mmCIF file of C-alpha atoms and ligand atoms in Angstrom:
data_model
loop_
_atom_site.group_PDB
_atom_site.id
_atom_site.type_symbol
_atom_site.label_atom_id
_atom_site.label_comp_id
_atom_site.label_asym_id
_atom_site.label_seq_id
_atom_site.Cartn_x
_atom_site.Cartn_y
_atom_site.Cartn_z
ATOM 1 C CA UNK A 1 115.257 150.559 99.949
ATOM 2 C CA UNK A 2 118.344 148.184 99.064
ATOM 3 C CA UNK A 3 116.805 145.651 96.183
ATOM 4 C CA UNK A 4 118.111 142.225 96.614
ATOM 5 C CA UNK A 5 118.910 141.047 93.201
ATOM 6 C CA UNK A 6 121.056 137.873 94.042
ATOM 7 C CA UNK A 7 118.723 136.150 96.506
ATOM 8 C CA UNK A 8 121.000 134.039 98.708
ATOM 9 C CA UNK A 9 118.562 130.715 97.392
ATOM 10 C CA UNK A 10 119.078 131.627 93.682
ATOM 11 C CA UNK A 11 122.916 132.051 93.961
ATOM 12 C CA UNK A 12 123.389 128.649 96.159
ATOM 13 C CA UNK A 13 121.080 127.235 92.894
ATOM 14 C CA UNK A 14 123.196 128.879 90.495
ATOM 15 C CA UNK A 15 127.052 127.663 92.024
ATOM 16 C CA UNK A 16 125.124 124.057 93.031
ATOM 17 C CA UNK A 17 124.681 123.880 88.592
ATOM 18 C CA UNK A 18 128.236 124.961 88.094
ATOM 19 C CA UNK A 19 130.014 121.777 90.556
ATOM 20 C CA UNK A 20 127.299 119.465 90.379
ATOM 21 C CA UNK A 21 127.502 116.622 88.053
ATOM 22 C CA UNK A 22 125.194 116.948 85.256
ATOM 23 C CA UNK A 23 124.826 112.834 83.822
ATOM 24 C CA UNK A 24 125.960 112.836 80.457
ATOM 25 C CA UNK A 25 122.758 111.227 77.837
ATOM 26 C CA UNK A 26 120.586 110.241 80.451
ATOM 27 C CA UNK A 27 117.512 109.294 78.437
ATOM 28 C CA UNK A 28 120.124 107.310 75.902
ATOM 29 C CA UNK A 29 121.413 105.620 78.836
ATOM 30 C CA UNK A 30 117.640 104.189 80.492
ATOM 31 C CA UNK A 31 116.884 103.307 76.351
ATOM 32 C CA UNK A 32 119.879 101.431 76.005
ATOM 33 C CA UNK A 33 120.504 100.068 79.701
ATOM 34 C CA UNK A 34 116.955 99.403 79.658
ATOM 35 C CA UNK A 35 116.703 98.852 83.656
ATOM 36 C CA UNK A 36 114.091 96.233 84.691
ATOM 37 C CA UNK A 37 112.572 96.097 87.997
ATOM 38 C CA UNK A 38 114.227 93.829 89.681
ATOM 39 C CA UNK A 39 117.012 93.711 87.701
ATOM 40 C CA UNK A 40 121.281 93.846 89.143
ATOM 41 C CA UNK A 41 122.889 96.908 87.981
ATOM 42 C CA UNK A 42 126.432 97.426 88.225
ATOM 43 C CA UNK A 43 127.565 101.285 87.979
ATOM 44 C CA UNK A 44 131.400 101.271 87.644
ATOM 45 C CA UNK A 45 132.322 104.908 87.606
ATOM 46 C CA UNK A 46 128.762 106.179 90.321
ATOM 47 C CA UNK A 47 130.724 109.419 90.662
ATOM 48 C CA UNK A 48 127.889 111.452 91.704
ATOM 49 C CA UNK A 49 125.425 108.825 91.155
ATOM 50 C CA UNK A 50 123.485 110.709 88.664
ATOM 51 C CA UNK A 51 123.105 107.859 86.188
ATOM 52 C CA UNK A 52 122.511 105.129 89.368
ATOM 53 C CA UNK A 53 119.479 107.596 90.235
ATOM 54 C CA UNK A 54 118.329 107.484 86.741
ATOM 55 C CA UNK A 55 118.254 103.641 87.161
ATOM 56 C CA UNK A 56 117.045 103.688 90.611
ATOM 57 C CA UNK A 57 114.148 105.155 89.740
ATOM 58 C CA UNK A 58 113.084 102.465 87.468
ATOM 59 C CA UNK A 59 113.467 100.008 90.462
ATOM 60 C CA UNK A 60 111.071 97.837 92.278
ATOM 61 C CA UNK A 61 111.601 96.519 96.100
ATOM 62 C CA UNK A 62 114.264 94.038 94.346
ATOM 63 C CA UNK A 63 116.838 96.128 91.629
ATOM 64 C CA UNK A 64 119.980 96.471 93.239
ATOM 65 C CA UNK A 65 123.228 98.560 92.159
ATOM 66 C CA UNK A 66 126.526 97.600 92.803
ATOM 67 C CA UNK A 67 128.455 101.431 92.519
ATOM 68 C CA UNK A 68 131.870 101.378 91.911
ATOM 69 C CA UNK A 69 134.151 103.831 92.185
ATOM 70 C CA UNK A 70 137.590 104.127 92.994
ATOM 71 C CA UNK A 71 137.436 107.875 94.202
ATOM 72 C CA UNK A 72 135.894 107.869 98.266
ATOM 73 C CA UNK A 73 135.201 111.455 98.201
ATOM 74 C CA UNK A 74 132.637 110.415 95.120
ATOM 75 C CA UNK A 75 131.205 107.718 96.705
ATOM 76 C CA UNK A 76 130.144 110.013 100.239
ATOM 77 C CA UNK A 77 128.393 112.426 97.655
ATOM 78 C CA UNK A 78 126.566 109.769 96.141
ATOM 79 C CA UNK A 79 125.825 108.277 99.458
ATOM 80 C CA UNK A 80 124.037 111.448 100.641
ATOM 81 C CA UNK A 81 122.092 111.568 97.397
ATOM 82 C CA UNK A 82 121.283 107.844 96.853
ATOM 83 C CA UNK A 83 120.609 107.436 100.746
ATOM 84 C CA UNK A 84 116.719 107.130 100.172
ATOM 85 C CA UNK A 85 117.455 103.781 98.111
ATOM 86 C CA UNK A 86 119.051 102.113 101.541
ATOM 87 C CA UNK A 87 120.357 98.593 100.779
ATOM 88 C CA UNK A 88 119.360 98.210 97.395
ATOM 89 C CA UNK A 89 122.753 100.534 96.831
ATOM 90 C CA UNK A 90 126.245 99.274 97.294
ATOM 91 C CA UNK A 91 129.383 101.703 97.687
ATOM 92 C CA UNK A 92 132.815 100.014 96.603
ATOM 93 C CA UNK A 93 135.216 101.555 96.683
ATOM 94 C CA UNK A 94 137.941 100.037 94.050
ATOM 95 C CA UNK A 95 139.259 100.400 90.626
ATOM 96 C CA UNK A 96 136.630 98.709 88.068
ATOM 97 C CA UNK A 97 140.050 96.878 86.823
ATOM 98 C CA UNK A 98 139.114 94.710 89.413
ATOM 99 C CA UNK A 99 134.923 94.007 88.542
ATOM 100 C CA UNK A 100 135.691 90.251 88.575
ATOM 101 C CA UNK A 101 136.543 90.011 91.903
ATOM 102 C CA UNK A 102 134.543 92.762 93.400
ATOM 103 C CA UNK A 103 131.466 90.776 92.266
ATOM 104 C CA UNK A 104 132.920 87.311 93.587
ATOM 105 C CA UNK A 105 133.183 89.026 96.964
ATOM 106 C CA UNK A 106 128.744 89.810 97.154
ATOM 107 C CA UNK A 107 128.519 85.917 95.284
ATOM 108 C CA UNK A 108 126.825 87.679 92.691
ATOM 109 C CA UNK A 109 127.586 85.248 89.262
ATOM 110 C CA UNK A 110 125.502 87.849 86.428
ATOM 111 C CA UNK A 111 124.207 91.137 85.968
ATOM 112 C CA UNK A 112 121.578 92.225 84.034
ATOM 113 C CA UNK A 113 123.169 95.456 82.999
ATOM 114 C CA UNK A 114 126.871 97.333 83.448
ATOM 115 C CA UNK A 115 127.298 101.071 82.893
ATOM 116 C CA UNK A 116 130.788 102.297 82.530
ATOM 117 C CA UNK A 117 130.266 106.366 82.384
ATOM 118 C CA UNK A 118 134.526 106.848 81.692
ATOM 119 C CA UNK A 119 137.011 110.194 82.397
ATOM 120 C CA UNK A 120 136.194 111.950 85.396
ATOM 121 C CA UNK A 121 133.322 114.210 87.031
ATOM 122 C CA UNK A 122 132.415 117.834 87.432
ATOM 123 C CA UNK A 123 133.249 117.614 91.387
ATOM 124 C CA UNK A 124 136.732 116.501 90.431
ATOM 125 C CA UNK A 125 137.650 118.638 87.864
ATOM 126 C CA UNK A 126 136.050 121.691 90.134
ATOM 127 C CA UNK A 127 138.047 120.623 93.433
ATOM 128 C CA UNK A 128 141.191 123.099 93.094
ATOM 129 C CA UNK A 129 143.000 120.798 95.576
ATOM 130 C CA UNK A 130 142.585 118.114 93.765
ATOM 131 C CA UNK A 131 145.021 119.437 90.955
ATOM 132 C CA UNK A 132 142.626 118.409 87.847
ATOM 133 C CA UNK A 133 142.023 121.819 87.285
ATOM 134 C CA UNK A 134 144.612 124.469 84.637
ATOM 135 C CA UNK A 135 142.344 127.134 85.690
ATOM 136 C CA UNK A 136 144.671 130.256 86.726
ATOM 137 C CA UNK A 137 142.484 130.740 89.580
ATOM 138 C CA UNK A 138 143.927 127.667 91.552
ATOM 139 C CA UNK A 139 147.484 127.058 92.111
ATOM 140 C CA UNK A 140 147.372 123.755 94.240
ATOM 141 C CA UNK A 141 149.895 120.555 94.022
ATOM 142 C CA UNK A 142 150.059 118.352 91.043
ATOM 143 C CA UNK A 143 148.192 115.458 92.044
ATOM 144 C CA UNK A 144 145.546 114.066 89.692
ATOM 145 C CA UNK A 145 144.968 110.996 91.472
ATOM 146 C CA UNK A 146 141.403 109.690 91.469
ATOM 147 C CA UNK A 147 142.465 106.935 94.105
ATOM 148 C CA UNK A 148 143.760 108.753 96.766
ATOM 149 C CA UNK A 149 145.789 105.522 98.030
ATOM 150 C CA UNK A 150 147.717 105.056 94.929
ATOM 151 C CA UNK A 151 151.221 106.349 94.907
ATOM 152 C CA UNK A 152 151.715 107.661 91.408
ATOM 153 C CA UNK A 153 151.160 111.501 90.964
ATOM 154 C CA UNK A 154 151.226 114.078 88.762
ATOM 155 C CA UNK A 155 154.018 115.223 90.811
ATOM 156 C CA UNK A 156 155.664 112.090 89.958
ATOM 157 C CA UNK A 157 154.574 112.071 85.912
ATOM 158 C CA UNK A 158 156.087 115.798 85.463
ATOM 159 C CA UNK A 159 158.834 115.518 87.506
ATOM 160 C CA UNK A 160 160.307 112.158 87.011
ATOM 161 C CA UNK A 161 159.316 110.539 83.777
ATOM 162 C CA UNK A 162 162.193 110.950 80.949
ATOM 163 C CA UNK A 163 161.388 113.534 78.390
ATOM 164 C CA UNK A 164 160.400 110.880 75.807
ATOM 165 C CA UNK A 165 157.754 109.648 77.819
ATOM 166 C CA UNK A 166 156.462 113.270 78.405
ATOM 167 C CA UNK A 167 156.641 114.143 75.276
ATOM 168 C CA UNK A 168 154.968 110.420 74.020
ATOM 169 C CA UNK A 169 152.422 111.328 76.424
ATOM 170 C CA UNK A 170 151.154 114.692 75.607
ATOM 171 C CA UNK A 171 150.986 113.742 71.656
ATOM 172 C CA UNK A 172 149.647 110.603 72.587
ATOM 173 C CA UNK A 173 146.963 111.343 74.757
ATOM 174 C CA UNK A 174 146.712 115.083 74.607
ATOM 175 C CA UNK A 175 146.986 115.592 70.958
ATOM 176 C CA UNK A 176 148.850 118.568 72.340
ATOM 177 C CA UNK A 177 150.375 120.021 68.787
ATOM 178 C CA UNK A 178 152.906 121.350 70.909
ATOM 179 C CA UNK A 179 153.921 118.298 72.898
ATOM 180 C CA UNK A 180 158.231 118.558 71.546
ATOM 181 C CA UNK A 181 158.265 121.562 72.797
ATOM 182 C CA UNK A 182 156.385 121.393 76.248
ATOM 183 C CA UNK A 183 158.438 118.193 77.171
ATOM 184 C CA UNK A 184 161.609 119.677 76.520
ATOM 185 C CA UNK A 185 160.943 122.825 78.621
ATOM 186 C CA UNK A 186 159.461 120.251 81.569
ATOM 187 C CA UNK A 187 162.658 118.586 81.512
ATOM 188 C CA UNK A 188 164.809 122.495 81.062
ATOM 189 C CA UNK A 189 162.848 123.721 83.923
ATOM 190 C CA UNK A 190 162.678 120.651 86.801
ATOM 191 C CA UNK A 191 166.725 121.307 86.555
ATOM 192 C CA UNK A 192 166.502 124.047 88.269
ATOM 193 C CA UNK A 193 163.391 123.521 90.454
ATOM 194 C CA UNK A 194 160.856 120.643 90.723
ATOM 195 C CA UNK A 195 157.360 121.891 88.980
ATOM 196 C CA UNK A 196 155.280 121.783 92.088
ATOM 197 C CA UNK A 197 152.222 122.952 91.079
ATOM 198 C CA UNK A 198 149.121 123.022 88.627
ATOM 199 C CA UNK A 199 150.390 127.084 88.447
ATOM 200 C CA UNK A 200 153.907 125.878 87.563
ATOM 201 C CA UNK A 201 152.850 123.574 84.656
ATOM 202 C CA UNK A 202 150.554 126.350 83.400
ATOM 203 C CA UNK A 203 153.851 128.997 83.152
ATOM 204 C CA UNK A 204 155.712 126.080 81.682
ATOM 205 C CA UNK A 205 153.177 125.939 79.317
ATOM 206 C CA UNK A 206 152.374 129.101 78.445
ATOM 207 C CA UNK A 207 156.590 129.374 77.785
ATOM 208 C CA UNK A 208 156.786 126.662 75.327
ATOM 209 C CA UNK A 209 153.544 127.899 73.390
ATOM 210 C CA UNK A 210 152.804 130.766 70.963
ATOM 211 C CA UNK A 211 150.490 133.634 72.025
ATOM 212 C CA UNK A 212 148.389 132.789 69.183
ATOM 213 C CA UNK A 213 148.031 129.368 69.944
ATOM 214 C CA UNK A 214 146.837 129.975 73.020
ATOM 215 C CA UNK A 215 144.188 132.521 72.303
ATOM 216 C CA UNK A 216 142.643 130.788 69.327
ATOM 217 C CA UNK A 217 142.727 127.519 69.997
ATOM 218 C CA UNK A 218 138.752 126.383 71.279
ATOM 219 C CA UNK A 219 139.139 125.898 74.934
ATOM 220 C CA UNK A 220 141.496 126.279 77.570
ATOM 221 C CA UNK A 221 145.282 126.569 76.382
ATOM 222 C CA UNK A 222 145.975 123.635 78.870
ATOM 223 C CA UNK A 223 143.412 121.781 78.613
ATOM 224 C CA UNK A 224 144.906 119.277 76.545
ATOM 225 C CA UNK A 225 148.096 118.763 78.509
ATOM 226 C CA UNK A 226 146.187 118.395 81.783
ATOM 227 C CA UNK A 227 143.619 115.385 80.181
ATOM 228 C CA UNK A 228 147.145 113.358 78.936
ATOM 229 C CA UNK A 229 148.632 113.741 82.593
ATOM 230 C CA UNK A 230 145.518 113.028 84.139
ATOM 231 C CA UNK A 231 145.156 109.441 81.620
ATOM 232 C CA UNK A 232 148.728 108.634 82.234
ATOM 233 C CA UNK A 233 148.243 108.999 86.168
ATOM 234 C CA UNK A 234 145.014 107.161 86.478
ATOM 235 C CA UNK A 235 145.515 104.615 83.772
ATOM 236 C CA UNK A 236 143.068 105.057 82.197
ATOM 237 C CA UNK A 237 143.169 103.025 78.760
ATOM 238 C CA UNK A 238 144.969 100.153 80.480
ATOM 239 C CA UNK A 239 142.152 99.865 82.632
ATOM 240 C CA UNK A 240 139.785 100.323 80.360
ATOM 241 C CA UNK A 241 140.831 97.762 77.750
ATOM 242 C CA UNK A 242 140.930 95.465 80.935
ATOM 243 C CA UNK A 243 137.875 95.540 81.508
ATOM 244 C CA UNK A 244 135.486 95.050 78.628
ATOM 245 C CA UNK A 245 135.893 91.758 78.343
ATOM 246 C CA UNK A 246 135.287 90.332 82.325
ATOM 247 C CA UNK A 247 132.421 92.808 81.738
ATOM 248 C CA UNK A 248 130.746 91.025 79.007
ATOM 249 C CA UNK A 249 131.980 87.656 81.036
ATOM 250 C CA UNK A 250 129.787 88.433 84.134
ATOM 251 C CA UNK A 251 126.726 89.323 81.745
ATOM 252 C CA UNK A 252 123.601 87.599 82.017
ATOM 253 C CA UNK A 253 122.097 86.560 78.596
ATOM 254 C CA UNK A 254 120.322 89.296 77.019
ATOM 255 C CA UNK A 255 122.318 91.569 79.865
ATOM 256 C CA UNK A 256 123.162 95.192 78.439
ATOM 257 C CA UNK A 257 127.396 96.601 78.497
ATOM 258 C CA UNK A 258 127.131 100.418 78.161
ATOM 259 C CA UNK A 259 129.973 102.859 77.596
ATOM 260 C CA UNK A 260 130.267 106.407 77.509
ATOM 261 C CA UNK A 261 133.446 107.675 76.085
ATOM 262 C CA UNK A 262 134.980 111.401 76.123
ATOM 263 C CA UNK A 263 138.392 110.757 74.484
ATOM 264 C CA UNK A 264 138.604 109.147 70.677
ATOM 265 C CA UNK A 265 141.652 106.548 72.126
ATOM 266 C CA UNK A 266 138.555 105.246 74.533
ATOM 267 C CA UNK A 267 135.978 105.089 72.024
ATOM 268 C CA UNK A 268 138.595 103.259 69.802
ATOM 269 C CA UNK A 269 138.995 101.048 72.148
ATOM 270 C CA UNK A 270 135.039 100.475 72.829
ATOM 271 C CA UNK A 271 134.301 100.620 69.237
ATOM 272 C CA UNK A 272 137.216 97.913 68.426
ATOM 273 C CA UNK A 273 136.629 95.734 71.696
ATOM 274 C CA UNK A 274 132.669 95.517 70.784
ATOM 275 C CA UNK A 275 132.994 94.920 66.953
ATOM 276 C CA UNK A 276 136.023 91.990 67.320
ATOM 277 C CA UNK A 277 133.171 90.239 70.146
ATOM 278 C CA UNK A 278 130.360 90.405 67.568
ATOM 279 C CA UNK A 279 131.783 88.168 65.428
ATOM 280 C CA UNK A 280 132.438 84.737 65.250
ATOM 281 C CA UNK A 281 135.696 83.694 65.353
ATOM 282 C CA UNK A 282 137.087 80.220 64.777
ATOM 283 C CA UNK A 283 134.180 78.372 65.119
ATOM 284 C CA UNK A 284 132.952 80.412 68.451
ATOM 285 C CA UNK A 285 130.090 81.830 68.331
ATOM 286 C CA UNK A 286 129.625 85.584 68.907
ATOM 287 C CA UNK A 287 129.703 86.972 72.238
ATOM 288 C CA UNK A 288 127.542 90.535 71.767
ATOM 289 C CA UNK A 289 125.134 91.882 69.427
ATOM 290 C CA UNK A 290 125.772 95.747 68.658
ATOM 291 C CA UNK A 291 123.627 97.702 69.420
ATOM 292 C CA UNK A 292 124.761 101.283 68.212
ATOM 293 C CA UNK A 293 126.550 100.677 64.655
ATOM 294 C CA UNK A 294 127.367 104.221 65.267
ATOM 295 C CA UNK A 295 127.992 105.805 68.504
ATOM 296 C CA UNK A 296 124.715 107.735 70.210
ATOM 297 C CA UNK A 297 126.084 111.565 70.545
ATOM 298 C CA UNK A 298 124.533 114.224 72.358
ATOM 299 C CA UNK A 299 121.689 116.213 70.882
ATOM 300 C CA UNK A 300 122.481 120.311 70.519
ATOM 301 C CA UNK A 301 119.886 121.207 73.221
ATOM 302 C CA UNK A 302 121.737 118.872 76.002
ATOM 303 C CA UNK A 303 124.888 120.573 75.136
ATOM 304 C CA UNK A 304 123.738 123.964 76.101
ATOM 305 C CA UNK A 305 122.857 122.699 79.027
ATOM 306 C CA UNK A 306 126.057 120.693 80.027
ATOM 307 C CA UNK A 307 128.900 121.462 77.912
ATOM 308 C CA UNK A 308 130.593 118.297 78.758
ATOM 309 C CA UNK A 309 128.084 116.431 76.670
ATOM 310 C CA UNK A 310 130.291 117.309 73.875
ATOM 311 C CA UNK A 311 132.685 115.118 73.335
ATOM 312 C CA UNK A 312 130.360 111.901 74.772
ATOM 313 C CA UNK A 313 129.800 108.997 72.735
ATOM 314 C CA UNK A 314 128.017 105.729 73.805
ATOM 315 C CA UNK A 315 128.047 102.714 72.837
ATOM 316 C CA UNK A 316 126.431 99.589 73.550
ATOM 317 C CA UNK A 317 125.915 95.618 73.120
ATOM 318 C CA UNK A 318 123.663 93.029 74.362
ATOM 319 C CA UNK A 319 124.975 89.608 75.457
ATOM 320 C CA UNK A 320 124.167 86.370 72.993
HETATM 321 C C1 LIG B 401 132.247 110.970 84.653
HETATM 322 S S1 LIG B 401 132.264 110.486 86.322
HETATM 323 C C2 LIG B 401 130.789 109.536 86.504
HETATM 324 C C3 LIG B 401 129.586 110.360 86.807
HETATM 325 C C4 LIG B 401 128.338 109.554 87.100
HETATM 326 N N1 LIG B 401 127.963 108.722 85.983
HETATM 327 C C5 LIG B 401 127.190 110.460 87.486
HETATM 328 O O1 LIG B 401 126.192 110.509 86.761
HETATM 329 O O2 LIG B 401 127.294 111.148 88.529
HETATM 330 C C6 LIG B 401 133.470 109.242 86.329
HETATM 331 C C7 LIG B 401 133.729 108.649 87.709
HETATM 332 O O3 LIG B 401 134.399 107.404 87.485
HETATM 333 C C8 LIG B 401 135.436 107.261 88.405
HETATM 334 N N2 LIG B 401 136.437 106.392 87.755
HETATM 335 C C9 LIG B 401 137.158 106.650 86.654
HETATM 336 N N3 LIG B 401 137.954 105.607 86.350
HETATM 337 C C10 LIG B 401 137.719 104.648 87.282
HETATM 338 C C11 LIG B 401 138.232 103.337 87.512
HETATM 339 N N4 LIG B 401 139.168 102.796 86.718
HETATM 340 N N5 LIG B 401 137.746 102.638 88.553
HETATM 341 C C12 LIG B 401 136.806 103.177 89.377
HETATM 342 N N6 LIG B 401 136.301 104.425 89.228
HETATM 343 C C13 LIG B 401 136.737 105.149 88.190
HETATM 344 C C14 LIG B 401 135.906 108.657 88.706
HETATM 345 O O4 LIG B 401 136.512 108.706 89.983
HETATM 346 C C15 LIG B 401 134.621 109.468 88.602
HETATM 347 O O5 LIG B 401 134.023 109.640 89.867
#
């Protein structure tokens, strides 16, 4: 008798793990959040609304969460998983760049909480066609866009920026040690034919790298080259340093900002951005009280579980 040892339930389980969005310090986020009942949320990255769940369930019939997030294909996910919440959920779909007006348009004046949880998800990174992913097991178009309706690629980044900017980019960004060397090759190579493809940039990469750099290096070879073209597509700092501020604006007193970071540029940002509003300044009194002097990391048992948790660090304030 044939033995089934992959039950069709266990391996649907098993590949539902690897895509789905794990949140990233979920009990850190509910401490320092600190959701009450009928409290106004705003979630500016949802993604797969793992962290809007999280503060769901600490709702009464009156919390409400605005959910942001400038990627539609997220928002339908967390749609389907958030359904049971009805009304109390809002979907916008928009670039948190723009949280000042997105909150004039539902007349809503303060929040009591804002959770900004940055880069982007598992879902993305897993969706081959998306072109977020160097694995070798994909070969799809250079894209990287999280906002499908924006024009700038990664197309467009690889294939049309001057080799200055690549290479600015990739040391910038990436940290990519190898940055000279990979821009210059970009550059050698789109010559003769435009680099289409996630496959292309990986053989352009692989070409402008040592062997041993790319078998001894922790992590994927590419990794680092595919984050900086993803940040440069997406804008991510620009958007990021935007926003702090008409975040802590549209605070109610004794309202909680909370930011997870993956990238040390971000959390220099966050950390800089929340220390310079803690203190008072010409006669103005402070705007925020810290409350992380150091940012909150991920303990070694959450990191077996989701890898990601790695490189997360949050950070967060209260409004004076
Ligand atoms: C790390 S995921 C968030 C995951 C979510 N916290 C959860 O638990 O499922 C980041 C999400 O933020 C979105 N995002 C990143 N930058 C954004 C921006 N500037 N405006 C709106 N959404 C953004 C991405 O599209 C992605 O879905």
């Amino acid at each position: 008798m044939a033995v089934d040892f992959f039950p069709k339930q266990k391996i649907t389980k098993v590949v539902k793990i690897l895509i789905e969005h794990i949140p990233v310090l979920p009990e850190e986020v509910i401490k320092y959040l600190c959701p009450q009942k009928d409290g106004i949320y705003i979630d500016a990255t949802l993604g797969g609304g793992g962290h809007a769940s999280l503060i769901a369930s600490h709702f009464g019939k009156n919390g409400k969460i605005f959910g942001i997030d400038q990627d539609v294909e997220a928002l339908k996910k967390a749609k389907a998983k958030l359904d049971k919440y009805g009304d109390r959920i809002s979907y916008i779909p928009d670039n948190f760049r723009n949280l000042a007006q997105i909150i004039l348009q539902f007349s809503i004046k303060e929040v009591d909480g804002i959770l900004f949880d940055l880069g982007v998800s598992t879902e993305q990174l897993k969706s081959p066609e998306r072109g977020f992913s160097f694995s070798e097991k994909f070969n799809t178009p250079l894209d990287m866009r999280m906002d499908f309706s924006q024009k700038l690629t990664a197309y467009d980044v690889v294939n049309e920026y001057p080799e200055e900017k690549i290479r600015e980019i990739l040391y910038k960004l990436g940290e990519e040690p190898y940055a000279k060397k990979i821009a210059k090759r970009i550059v050698l190579k789109r010559k003769i034919k435009p680099i289409k493809t996630t496959g292309d940039l990986l053989g352009v990469i692989r070409e402008s790298t040592p062997p041993k750099y790319r078998f001894s290096r922790k992590g994927h070879y590419a990794s680092k080259v595919f984050r900086a073209i993803r940040m440069e597509v997406n804008q991510e700092l620009p958007a990021l340093e935007e926003v702090i501020p008409k975040a802590v604006d549209i605070l109610k007193k004794g309202g909680r900002l909370v930011i997870i970071s993956f990238h040390s540029l971000e959390d220099r940002i966050v950390k800089r951005t929340f220390k310079e509003m803690s203190l008072s300044k010409e006669n103005k009194k402070p705007l925020v009280r810290l409350l992380t002097k150091k940012p909150i990391m991920a303990s070694p048992s959450e990191i077996e579980k989701n890898p990601k948790a790695d490189s997360a660090k949050l950070r967060a304030v209260e409004k004076l």
